[in-house]
Amino acid sequence: MPAQHMTLLRPDDWHLHVRDGDVLTDIVPETSKAFHRAVIMPNLVPPVTQVEAAASYRERIMQAVPAEHSFQPMMALYLTQTTTAEQIREAAKTPFVIGFKLYPAGATTNSAAGVTDVTSMAEVFETMAELGVPLLVHGEVTEPEVDIFDREKVFIDRYLVDIVDQHPGLKVVLEHITTADAAQFVTEARAGVAATITPQHLLMNRNDLLVGGVRPHNFCLPVLKRRTHQEALQTAAISGNSRFFLGTDSAPHAQANKENACGCAGCYSAPAAIELYAEFFTRMNALDKLENFASRFGAEFYGLPVNTNTITLAREEWRVPEQVVVAGQTFVPYWAGELLQWKLSV
């Protein structure tokens, strides 16, 4: 008889959006119930570019954490074309700042203030390498003539290979990878290069976005790719390779903003995040690999202690809600209406 309970070292989410204001208050508890740490993305309006702004944002997050939850937000700062060496030095001295996030301008939600010329950032990257500040990368080019399904590979070939080669001391995380090309690049790269993988890119491919009509709640950026790419990510996630670890990229948008003529990109996976990963590892007959992927590899990459407390999942079939209410608005969570085999015990 299969085990009816599974205990894991408490996991961390190395890529998360919690928004701000009233929405933040309802969003944060969904993550803090399962995860001890999370890397908080800085693409607010205005973006979080300074340590002082990150400290204020972090305080707002901490105020939303329920008293019974143990949760530590790790703040990423938003890299811009005008980021200075002094800003990097200040970040390096700030324990709760985990790195800088590179958004190519226009690549995703609230990225207009991002980097417009990656090739001119060499001095910034060198300073980050010298001070041990990691670079977190949204790896897509944005030129309209480049097919949206090719933008990750083009970014790797055009920019990331050189960044990694020219700055051998720089820690680099290629976020939310979506292609076999990205998985291969990370696998074969020098030490200090890693990647996060989302639940949606493990559980779905572009058929789940486009077949039978456009499904806006499965739309994210980078966009879901063909099945062969999904299979490459699946292989990487269950490989036991410590370069690959959990990052949900949970990105909440209200239903009205997803279901319109220009729907927002992002999957709101936080309400069932660890259960979604457990679903995937169960389907792959690789539950023995889940704890390292979710609870060890990310912490080890960032040089942080592995959590010692635990969570327990019960083998209990349950259905993800069709809708949830966040700050008085209706949101549709990722996997809405679908069954999962594991449920977090609280």
XYZ file of C-alpha atoms in Angstrom, residues 33-300:
268
model
C 1.857 28.159 5.044
C 4.231 25.820 3.188
C 7.489 27.669 2.501
C 10.082 29.034 4.914
C 11.801 31.420 2.481
C 10.908 32.950 -0.849
C 12.719 35.201 -3.292
C 10.391 38.154 -3.817
C 10.345 39.595 -7.312
C 10.840 43.392 -7.537
C 8.648 44.266 -10.547
C 6.238 46.535 -8.717
C 5.194 49.950 -9.977
C 7.522 51.690 -9.341
C 10.096 48.878 -9.353
C 12.116 48.011 -6.247
C 15.559 49.259 -7.253
C 16.992 50.417 -3.896
C 17.763 48.648 -0.617
C 15.605 51.166 1.253
C 12.591 50.369 -0.928
C 13.241 46.635 -0.526
C 13.342 47.023 3.260
C 9.989 48.801 3.231
C 8.458 46.213 0.913
C 9.812 43.398 3.086
C 8.244 44.964 6.165
C 4.850 45.081 4.440
C 5.233 41.390 3.582
C 6.193 40.466 7.149
C 3.115 42.257 8.473
C 0.993 39.925 6.320
C 2.575 36.703 7.623
C 0.253 34.898 10.070
C 1.727 34.593 13.556
C 1.787 30.801 13.338
C 3.849 30.774 10.142
C 7.635 30.886 9.909
C 8.490 32.844 6.764
C 11.438 34.914 5.589
C 11.178 36.975 2.377
C 14.485 37.333 0.492
C 14.379 40.459 -1.615
C 15.598 40.764 -5.197
C 16.428 44.236 -6.466
C 15.412 45.361 -9.931
C 18.420 45.821 -12.228
C 18.209 48.841 -14.507
C 20.424 50.379 -17.144
C 21.576 52.904 -14.528
C 22.242 50.571 -11.573
C 25.485 51.703 -9.922
C 28.373 49.958 -8.224
C 27.388 51.712 -4.990
C 23.909 50.160 -5.145
C 25.492 46.755 -5.587
C 27.829 47.319 -2.634
C 24.886 48.333 -0.452
C 22.960 45.250 -1.541
C 25.936 43.017 -0.775
C 25.969 44.295 2.816
C 22.225 43.725 3.316
C 21.400 40.201 4.563
C 17.814 40.122 3.293
C 18.767 41.136 -0.282
C 19.530 37.999 -2.274
C 20.525 39.461 -5.639
C 19.558 41.588 -8.632
C 16.900 40.614 -11.153
C 17.616 41.235 -14.820
C 14.443 41.910 -16.788
C 15.039 42.720 -20.451
C 12.847 45.788 -20.936
C 9.388 44.724 -22.062
C 9.879 40.994 -21.478
C 7.105 40.481 -18.916
C 4.773 42.190 -16.429
C 6.031 45.584 -15.221
C 9.391 45.218 -16.955
C 9.405 48.509 -18.855
C 12.145 49.873 -16.596
C 14.360 46.868 -17.255
C 17.682 46.578 -19.041
C 17.696 47.873 -22.613
C 21.290 46.947 -23.529
C 22.575 43.783 -21.869
C 25.960 44.056 -23.598
C 26.733 47.336 -21.793
C 26.311 45.837 -18.299
C 29.732 44.149 -18.036
C 31.014 46.464 -15.294
C 27.885 45.880 -13.236
C 28.179 42.111 -13.618
C 31.853 42.224 -12.649
C 31.058 44.189 -9.500
C 28.353 41.678 -8.617
C 30.824 38.829 -9.115
C 33.451 40.497 -6.912
C 30.955 41.065 -4.112
C 29.194 37.699 -4.367
C 25.830 39.145 -5.440
C 23.857 36.698 -7.623
C 22.258 37.641 -10.941
C 18.697 36.376 -11.428
C 17.748 36.361 -15.098
C 14.490 36.515 -17.007
C 16.050 34.973 -20.088
C 14.161 36.236 -23.126
C 14.875 38.699 -25.882
C 12.122 41.136 -26.699
C 12.530 42.080 -30.363
C 9.148 41.708 -32.082
C 10.682 39.879 -35.048
C 11.854 37.005 -32.811
C 9.230 34.274 -32.478
C 7.897 34.132 -28.931
C 8.684 30.400 -28.733
C 12.350 31.085 -29.601
C 13.043 34.023 -27.305
C 14.596 32.031 -24.474
C 17.048 30.204 -26.739
C 17.993 33.429 -28.526
C 18.686 35.140 -25.196
C 20.924 32.289 -24.093
C 22.852 32.239 -27.352
C 23.110 36.003 -27.731
C 23.764 37.090 -24.140
C 23.873 34.457 -21.426
C 26.730 32.381 -22.814
C 28.945 35.477 -22.797
C 27.802 36.655 -19.345
C 28.673 33.291 -17.833
C 31.990 32.971 -19.682
C 33.197 36.529 -19.147
C 32.344 36.664 -15.433
C 33.458 33.300 -14.004
C 32.826 34.363 -10.411
C 29.238 35.490 -11.001
C 26.453 33.315 -9.656
C 23.646 33.157 -12.226
C 20.127 31.768 -11.906
C 18.211 31.366 -15.158
C 14.675 31.768 -13.889
C 11.599 29.719 -14.818
C 13.276 27.829 -17.667
C 11.006 26.555 -20.426
C 13.143 24.868 -23.079
C 15.420 21.908 -23.651
C 18.006 24.484 -24.704
C 17.912 26.120 -21.274
C 18.086 22.779 -19.459
C 21.090 21.765 -21.528
C 22.812 25.121 -21.048
C 22.461 24.958 -17.266
C 23.533 21.314 -17.122
C 26.699 21.969 -19.102
C 27.601 25.417 -17.723
C 30.421 26.135 -15.304
C 29.884 25.949 -11.554
C 27.702 28.712 -10.170
C 24.934 28.484 -12.779
C 21.494 27.169 -11.832
C 17.828 27.338 -12.830
C 14.380 27.410 -11.283
C 11.488 25.410 -12.743
C 7.800 26.214 -12.254
C 4.948 23.739 -11.740
C 3.182 24.873 -14.898
C 6.187 24.188 -17.109
C 6.521 20.701 -15.604
C 2.832 19.798 -15.783
C 1.816 21.466 -19.057
C 2.896 22.323 -22.575
C 1.525 24.701 -25.188
C -1.359 22.372 -26.037
C -2.721 23.204 -22.580
C -2.684 26.863 -23.531
C -4.078 26.704 -27.061
C -5.998 23.494 -27.818
C -9.766 23.870 -27.531
C -9.518 27.645 -27.285
C -7.125 30.001 -25.531
C -6.892 29.236 -21.817
C -5.832 32.530 -20.257
C -5.107 31.159 -16.784
C -2.375 28.948 -18.288
C -0.759 31.933 -19.993
C 2.576 32.900 -18.481
C 5.885 34.337 -19.635
C 8.022 32.700 -20.757
C 5.156 31.002 -22.545
C 4.530 27.250 -22.373
C 6.510 25.412 -25.060
C 6.058 22.196 -27.069
C 5.963 18.773 -25.417
C 9.603 17.928 -26.186
C 10.711 20.950 -24.161
C 8.369 19.994 -21.316
C 9.914 16.529 -21.275
C 13.417 17.993 -21.077
C 12.409 20.060 -18.045
C 10.824 17.020 -16.446
C 14.028 15.053 -16.917
C 16.069 17.864 -15.385
C 13.768 18.215 -12.365
C 13.916 14.522 -11.434
C 17.590 14.072 -12.338
C 18.923 14.838 -8.877
C 21.125 17.529 -10.431
C 21.487 20.245 -7.775
C 21.526 22.997 -10.421
C 17.727 22.690 -10.770
C 15.401 23.686 -7.958
C 11.929 24.937 -7.080
C 10.702 28.384 -8.089
C 6.964 28.688 -8.564
C 6.832 32.061 -10.315
C 3.380 32.275 -8.753
C 2.045 35.493 -10.260
C -1.454 36.505 -9.184
C -3.726 38.535 -11.453
C -7.433 39.133 -10.938
C -9.753 37.092 -13.154
C -10.956 40.228 -14.941
C -7.384 41.072 -15.918
C -6.694 37.571 -17.231
C -9.925 37.105 -19.169
C -9.940 40.062 -21.527
C -8.640 41.111 -24.914
C -5.109 41.563 -23.549
C -4.877 39.099 -20.674
C -2.055 39.313 -18.145
C 0.762 36.774 -18.084
C 1.127 34.717 -14.928
C -0.128 31.588 -13.166
C -1.290 31.971 -9.569
C -0.006 28.679 -8.169
C 0.575 29.647 -4.517
C -2.704 28.155 -3.170
C -1.497 24.654 -4.105
C 2.188 25.120 -4.873
C 3.888 22.298 -2.987
C 1.007 19.961 -3.815
C 1.484 20.688 -7.531
C 5.147 19.705 -7.335
C 4.203 16.582 -5.372
C 1.701 15.756 -8.121
C 4.417 16.047 -10.748
C 6.997 13.975 -8.873
C 4.340 11.321 -8.169
C 3.438 11.111 -11.860
C 7.134 10.671 -12.665
C 7.591 7.945 -10.015
C 10.248 10.166 -8.465
C 8.889 11.210 -5.071
C 12.270 10.385 -3.569
C 13.710 13.334 -5.540
C 11.172 15.929 -4.363
C 12.819 16.926 -1.080
C 16.176 17.797 -2.616
C 14.531 19.748 -5.439
C 12.189 21.622 -3.082
C 14.159 21.931 0.145
C 17.908 21.519 -0.363
C 19.303 22.497 -3.736
C 18.194 26.142 -3.757
C 19.476 26.862 -0.263
C 22.789 25.205 -1.041
